[in-house]
Structure formats: structure tokens, C-alpha cells
Amino acid sequence: MPTQSTVILGTGSYAPERILTNEDLSKMVDTSDEWIRARSGIRERRIAGPEEATSDLAVEAARRALQDSGVAPGEIDLIVLATVTPDYPMPSTSCIVQHKLGIPTTAACFDINAACSGFIYALDTGCAMLSSGRYKKALIIGAEKLSSVVDWQDRGTCMLFGDGAGAVVVGLSETAGVGLIGTKLGALGEDTDLLFIPAGGSRMPTSAESIARGDQFIKMKGKEVFKLAVRVMEEAARDILEQHGLAAHQIDLVIPHQANLRIIDAIAQYLELPVERFFVNVDRYGNTSAASIPIAMDEARRSGRIKKGDLTLLVAFGAGLTYGSALIRW
Ligand code: UT7
């Protein structure tokens, strides 16, 4: 049986309406618009309302992806949702999304936690399951309500993160050489403490003491993460290009994880690519972790930055520290 390709049939994204600007933040912590823009490139981020959970953002993005693809909810037999901010520690947010979208109870549904690399991990997993022949159409989602785990008194982290969701519908195609043509995933497990949430898991169950210390919030060693991010994203990009016998200049568009404009600029420089070849929306959303790449991909498609036949490189890093890259031929 000839191998079938796994192709993206539609994309969608959603960000909550409320905009939190750098100016707004400067009234909450000792910071300024100038500092945040100079150090990160971020101007504003979206913040979900108290009534909105990660699944609500995911559902809206998934609805838009389904509509774009022309695939009905009844045809989906797999949901892989990447998040570090699930609605609940248990069960998985994908099950909530399944129910809200009316996706059949015969669909397999699970979450993946690979932090900001989560979408690439989910895409690789979902596509591998489709390639097995046991599933036909998958919803791959990256969704986060990071505002729920941000310490709004920590000026070193609170300006970075935002809420949002992105989704793709993936199916099989008989055409060779299109769709997801390769991935490279990995993790530097020794660097877990550079970016993590100490409490709320089995190591430190939530207690009055952990809450008093603020251990339910993101802790980050920004400078160390920055340096590793540049190194691992450059390597993940180079490795996948080499695996497929491609040179960087053959990539039409790079969609990097949107964490910091300076990180994106550094990678562009190391790969010797003009920064215009990179899709950037970190200025408007900040870092939305697993949602960042699918939101960017959807905006890139809808704004005409991706055309049929183009080659796109996705590249990400995140807590773990995880990393991943993927090549997509449209
Ligand atoms: O998906 C992965 C998520 N994480 C990341 O991608 C984070 C990667 N790291 C970064 O993006 C950068 O490290 C930051 C943007 C977080 C920080 O930029 P930086 O150039 O590494 O600054 P820094 O942490 O070294 O801080 C420099 C100074 C410090 O003051 P002193 O010690 O030099 O007096 C900070 O206290 O800036 C101070 N500072 C701030 N000042 C104004 C830290 N945060 C702020 C702030 N406003 N929000």
C-alpha cells in the first residue's frame, strides 16, 4: 500500500477580546512600555475573562479550523490538544472540546504537555496516528489560558505571556511530498527548573503554604532560557533541514514560537535568513505557549503569507526544556 501524506485541511485561531497593553501593565508592576518593547518586542497580549477556560478558546479555534476545512465535526476521529493550562488537572481538555463540538464518542481524545513546543509534538503525534491508517481526520489544537498561572506581581514574567488558541484539521492525501514532510523533537530534561510551576503536581500538592509562597505560578530564569532557546531552536531548524537535504534559503516562511522578538532576530541571523522570512505576531499576543505556532500559522495563511506549494518551517522550544521543528509543504 503506498504511504499516504498527512495534510493540513484547514486552520483556525481565536484570542480573547480583552487587550492588556504594556501601558496597562505599567500600572500593575514597576515596568514600562519602552522596556517591554525593547527587551521582548511585545506591545500587548490578550487576556481571557474569568468565565473563559482553555477549552472555550480551543473550541472557538477548532470551529474556525473545521469551517475552513469543510470537515464536519462528525468526521473527526482524533483530537490531540497541547496545553500547560488545562481546564482541570483531570480529565483532559480534549474531552471537553470533543463534547462542546459534538465530535463522536468514538473519537480518541487526549492532551499533550510539551509546553511551548506542544503544538509541534501534537502535530507529529496526530499525523503519525493518521499514517497508521487507524484514524482518518484529526483536530490538532494548541490552547492556553496562561493568565491563570502568571504571577501578576512578578514583572520579570507577567509581561511575556498571553491567552489564545489555534487549531488545524489534518487528513490523509494520496499526493506524495505534500503536508507534514518531517519533524524533529527532543528535550533537555536536565533544565526543568529553568521554567516551571512548582506546586499543584505530585511533587508539591497545593497547600496553604504553597499558595502563600506563590508556587502555583510560573517561575522562570529568563536569561538562561533565552540563551538555550536561541541555541536549541537554531539546532532544531538546522537538523531538520539537513535531514531533508534542504538549505535555509529554500524555506518560504519560518513560523517560530513567538516568545521574544530578540530570540527570533537571533535565529534569523544564525540561519542567515532575512527576518522578513519569519512570521511575527509576538507584538500582538505575547507568548501563548502551545497556541503560539497554530495562531501564527492561521494568520499567515489567512493573510496570504503561505501559498500552495510553499515550504514552511515550524520551530519551537519551551519548558522541559522541549524543542521541536517541522517541515510542511502546502
Ligand atoms: O516559551 C519560553 C518562555 N520564556 C522565554 O522565552 C523567556 C526568554 N527570556 C527572555 O525573553 C528575557 O530574558 C526577558 C524578556 C524575560 C528579560 O530580558 P533580559 O534582557 O534577559 O532582562 P533581565 O532578566 O536580565 O533583566 C535586566 C534588568 C534587571 O534589572 P537589574 O538587575 O539589571 O537592575 C531586571 O530586574 O531588567 C529588570 N527587569 C525589568 N525592568 C522593567 C526585569 N523585568 C523587567 C520589567 N520591566 N518587566
XYZ file of C-alpha atoms and ligand atoms in Angstrom:
378
model
C 0.000 0.000 0.000
C 1.544 3.384 -0.955
C 2.183 5.669 2.025
C -0.344 8.450 2.287
C 0.643 12.037 3.129
C -0.826 13.839 6.143
C -2.055 17.272 5.062
C -3.498 20.324 6.776
C -7.061 20.743 5.504
C -7.895 23.911 7.433
C -6.666 26.266 10.140
C -8.346 28.449 12.750
C -7.434 30.621 15.696
C -9.059 32.562 18.453
C -7.876 35.103 21.015
C -9.993 36.595 23.790
C -11.260 40.130 23.206
C -9.652 41.835 26.177
C -6.335 43.507 25.321
C -3.793 44.178 28.060
C -1.280 46.757 26.816
C 2.199 47.455 28.165
C 0.794 50.739 29.390
C -1.846 48.840 31.414
C 0.896 46.600 32.856
C 2.979 49.574 33.904
C 0.131 50.467 36.293
C 0.302 46.986 37.850
C 4.084 46.444 38.237
C 7.247 48.561 38.032
C 7.788 48.401 34.262
C 7.341 50.495 31.123
C 6.158 50.120 27.551
C 9.635 51.090 26.385
C 11.381 48.365 28.461
C 8.973 45.618 27.417
C 9.135 46.522 23.721
C 12.934 46.826 23.727
C 13.518 43.527 25.590
C 10.780 41.381 24.065
C 9.063 43.129 21.131
C 5.705 42.679 22.875
C 3.201 45.559 22.747
C 0.068 43.862 24.041
C -1.428 40.477 24.875
C -4.949 39.029 25.104
C -6.425 38.007 28.435
C -9.373 35.623 28.799
C -12.281 36.569 31.050
C -12.967 34.767 34.338
C -15.745 32.790 32.646
C -13.468 31.568 29.818
C -11.332 28.450 30.281
C -8.760 26.934 27.907
C -11.398 24.650 26.351
C -13.543 27.667 25.410
C -10.643 29.205 23.499
C -9.844 25.821 21.942
C -13.446 25.260 20.836
C -13.595 28.593 19.037
C -10.279 27.996 17.245
C -11.333 24.440 16.339
C -14.712 25.646 14.997
C -12.892 28.056 12.698
C -10.472 25.345 11.545
C -13.362 22.951 10.840
C -15.195 25.642 8.892
C -12.044 26.455 6.905
C -11.501 22.779 6.071
C -15.107 21.943 5.203
C -14.817 18.916 7.506
C -17.847 18.236 9.740
C -17.380 17.541 13.477
C -18.868 14.094 12.840
C -15.894 13.165 10.640
C -13.258 13.814 13.341
C -11.972 10.626 14.946
C -8.977 12.034 16.842
C -8.304 15.137 18.966
C -4.824 15.913 20.226
C -4.718 19.073 22.325
C -1.484 20.645 23.536
C -1.651 22.769 26.675
C 0.028 23.515 30.006
C -3.121 25.203 31.298
C -5.819 22.507 31.059
C -9.324 23.274 32.358
C -8.677 20.675 35.096
C -5.680 18.536 36.139
C -8.005 15.652 35.177
C -9.696 14.884 32.772
C -8.039 16.090 29.599
C -9.242 19.319 27.994
C -9.591 17.497 24.657
C -12.585 15.538 26.068
C -14.314 18.809 26.994
C -13.642 20.157 23.496
C -14.986 16.941 21.953
C -18.265 17.280 23.829
C -18.670 21.004 23.119
C -18.114 20.473 19.391
C -20.336 17.398 19.120
C -17.478 15.195 17.936
C -18.420 11.485 18.016
C -17.791 9.466 21.175
C -15.777 7.068 19.015
C -13.042 9.705 18.608
C -9.796 9.272 20.570
C -9.116 12.364 22.711
C -6.084 13.247 24.769
C -3.846 16.152 25.825
C -0.118 16.620 25.394
C 2.095 18.682 27.670
C 5.259 19.735 25.884
C 4.873 23.422 26.881
C 5.624 25.859 24.062
C 6.729 23.028 21.734
C 3.377 21.353 22.414
C 1.765 22.070 19.072
C 4.638 20.517 17.100
C 4.560 17.471 19.408
C 0.782 17.212 18.958
C 1.021 17.603 15.188
C 3.678 14.900 14.964
C 1.673 12.547 17.199
C -1.614 13.153 15.364
C -0.040 12.744 11.925
C 1.715 9.528 12.995
C -1.647 8.151 14.174
C -3.277 9.094 10.862
C -0.391 7.491 8.956
C -1.039 4.245 10.858
C -4.290 4.006 8.911
C -6.364 3.660 12.089
C -7.618 7.272 12.075
C -8.903 9.411 9.214
C -9.289 13.011 10.340
C -7.727 14.764 13.321
C -8.115 18.038 15.130
C -4.768 19.230 16.435
C -5.086 22.097 18.882
C -2.780 24.330 20.894
C -4.668 26.306 23.557
C -3.662 28.210 26.671
C -5.028 30.418 29.390
C -1.597 31.393 30.701
C -3.061 34.378 32.557
C -4.305 31.806 35.102
C -0.732 30.733 36.022
C 1.066 34.068 35.687
C 2.193 35.897 38.824
C 0.831 39.371 38.170
C 3.253 40.785 40.726
C 6.373 39.397 39.003
C 7.489 41.951 36.442
C 10.085 39.505 35.061
C 7.401 37.143 33.702
C 3.973 38.792 33.680
C 4.704 40.943 30.614
C 5.600 37.915 28.487
C 2.513 35.737 28.434
C -0.965 35.843 26.915
C -4.035 33.693 26.207
C -5.268 32.192 22.923
C -5.799 29.081 20.817
C -5.015 27.759 17.364
C -6.154 24.599 15.610
C -5.666 22.628 12.425
C -7.682 19.856 10.809
C -5.435 17.142 9.411
C -6.375 14.439 6.928
C -4.779 11.978 4.506
C -3.843 12.620 0.880
C -2.739 10.340 -1.957
C -0.427 13.075 -3.290
C 3.188 12.378 -2.365
C 5.513 15.068 -0.989
C 2.859 17.333 0.489
C 1.761 18.060 4.054
C 3.914 17.218 7.043
C 7.153 16.060 5.485
C 9.258 15.770 8.600
C 9.636 16.553 12.284
C 12.435 16.646 14.822
C 11.528 16.539 18.505
C 13.679 16.474 21.620
C 14.091 17.632 25.203
C 16.795 18.792 27.595
C 15.361 17.229 30.756
C 18.237 18.449 32.934
C 16.964 22.021 32.592
C 13.483 21.504 34.019
C 13.970 24.106 36.769
C 14.639 26.974 34.350
C 10.946 27.311 33.612
C 8.311 25.577 35.700
C 5.327 25.764 38.039
C 6.493 24.288 41.367
C 3.147 23.479 43.005
C -0.024 21.671 42.026
C 1.565 18.379 40.945
C 2.554 15.241 42.867
C 5.932 16.713 43.921
C 4.252 19.584 45.746
C 0.478 19.267 46.048
C -1.248 22.606 46.506
C -1.352 23.670 50.151
C -1.939 26.877 52.083
C 1.881 27.189 52.350
C 2.497 26.699 48.615
C -0.146 29.295 47.820
C 1.329 31.744 50.324
C 4.692 31.367 48.518
C 3.061 31.833 45.094
C 4.315 28.424 43.931
C 1.229 27.941 41.762
C 2.694 30.492 39.332
C 5.283 30.300 36.517
C 8.883 30.627 37.705
C 11.463 31.428 35.057
C 15.176 32.129 34.806
C 14.732 34.392 31.812
C 18.333 34.937 30.770
C 19.230 31.219 30.831
C 16.040 30.301 28.947
C 16.813 32.981 26.372
C 20.291 31.609 25.622
C 19.110 27.995 25.425
C 16.128 28.997 23.285
C 18.329 30.544 20.625
C 20.710 27.564 20.610
C 18.114 24.755 20.539
C 15.834 26.450 18.008
C 18.749 27.061 15.660
C 19.849 23.411 16.047
C 16.320 22.056 15.599
C 15.978 24.112 12.412
C 19.384 23.081 11.047
C 18.830 19.385 11.896
C 15.546 19.090 10.065
C 16.844 20.965 7.023
C 19.865 18.663 6.897
C 17.680 15.544 7.324
C 15.740 16.573 4.227
C 18.694 17.817 2.174
C 17.425 21.406 2.229
C 19.163 24.754 2.665
C 17.657 27.504 4.820
C 17.071 29.781 1.819
C 14.677 27.162 0.355
C 12.193 27.825 3.171
C 9.464 30.235 2.095
C 8.295 31.052 5.608
C 9.559 30.225 9.085
C 6.909 30.155 11.810
C 8.852 30.276 15.064
C 7.419 30.012 18.548
C 6.532 33.575 19.485
C 8.375 34.160 22.764
C 10.559 37.184 22.185
C 11.380 39.212 19.064
C 15.059 39.227 20.043
C 15.087 35.417 20.022
C 13.512 35.410 16.541
C 16.015 38.025 15.294
C 18.937 35.972 16.644
C 17.740 32.783 14.926
C 17.231 34.631 11.644
C 20.774 35.920 11.919
C 22.271 32.488 12.710
C 20.340 30.836 9.870
C 21.391 33.716 7.604
C 17.815 34.418 6.605
C 16.204 37.855 6.341
C 13.884 38.428 9.303
C 11.086 39.143 6.763
C 11.114 35.372 6.083
C 9.857 34.863 9.670
C 6.223 35.259 10.649
C 5.962 37.502 13.710
C 2.918 38.354 15.806
C 4.510 38.307 19.272
C 3.922 42.087 19.374
C 0.137 41.489 19.499
C -0.176 38.283 21.550
C 2.974 37.853 23.633
C 3.906 34.252 24.331
C 0.841 31.984 24.162
C 2.882 28.772 24.638
C 1.324 25.837 22.740
C -1.085 28.206 20.975
C 1.607 30.437 19.529
C 2.524 28.454 16.396
C -1.028 27.490 15.324
C -2.247 31.089 15.820
C 0.687 32.341 13.724
C 0.098 29.655 11.081
C -3.560 30.588 10.784
C -2.755 34.295 10.475
C -0.021 33.545 7.933
C -2.426 31.517 5.788
C -5.294 33.977 6.016
C -3.061 36.949 5.205
C -1.633 35.245 2.090
C 1.860 34.687 3.526
C 1.502 30.958 2.753
C 0.662 29.841 -0.787
C 0.101 26.462 -2.394
C 3.433 24.702 -2.928
C 5.253 26.770 -0.265
C 7.606 25.178 2.213
C 7.085 26.252 5.847
C 9.385 25.539 8.772
C 7.903 25.445 12.278
C 10.352 25.684 15.153
C 9.752 25.893 18.894
C 11.220 25.464 22.354
C 9.581 25.514 25.750
C 9.583 24.345 29.342
C 11.085 20.908 29.788
C 13.098 22.169 28.044
C 11.438 20.706 24.988
C 12.154 21.615 21.384
C 10.764 20.698 18.013
C 10.803 21.549 14.336
C 8.553 20.528 11.452
C 8.523 20.988 7.675
C 5.226 21.456 5.865
C 4.744 21.562 2.075
C 1.401 23.263 1.316
O 8.494 29.914 25.830
C 9.588 30.083 26.684
C 9.267 31.240 27.577
N 10.326 32.027 28.034
C 11.090 32.845 27.284
O 11.144 32.838 26.110
C 11.907 33.816 28.086
C 13.257 34.084 27.497
N 13.845 35.227 28.176
C 13.513 36.492 27.841
O 12.709 36.713 26.962
C 14.240 37.601 28.555
O 15.175 37.049 29.453
C 13.280 38.567 29.302
C 12.494 39.406 28.309
C 12.351 37.798 30.209
C 14.099 39.518 30.164
O 15.039 40.226 29.370
P 16.566 40.298 29.808
O 17.238 41.150 28.830
O 17.084 38.886 29.965
O 16.489 41.033 31.198
P 16.937 40.530 32.656
O 16.018 39.499 33.175
O 18.405 40.226 32.656
O 16.730 41.853 33.473
C 17.508 43.036 33.237
C 17.063 44.086 34.233
C 17.053 43.600 35.660
O 17.433 44.681 36.494
P 18.937 44.760 37.078
O 19.111 43.505 37.892
O 19.824 44.803 35.875
O 18.888 46.017 37.870
C 15.596 43.266 35.926
O 15.246 43.401 37.292
O 15.706 44.483 33.947
C 14.894 44.310 35.115
N 13.554 43.889 34.681
C 12.615 44.755 34.310
N 12.593 46.091 34.236
C 11.476 46.684 33.807
C 13.079 42.627 34.568
N 11.808 42.657 34.121
C 11.503 43.967 33.975
C 10.340 44.644 33.516
N 10.374 45.996 33.455
N 9.216 43.983 33.152
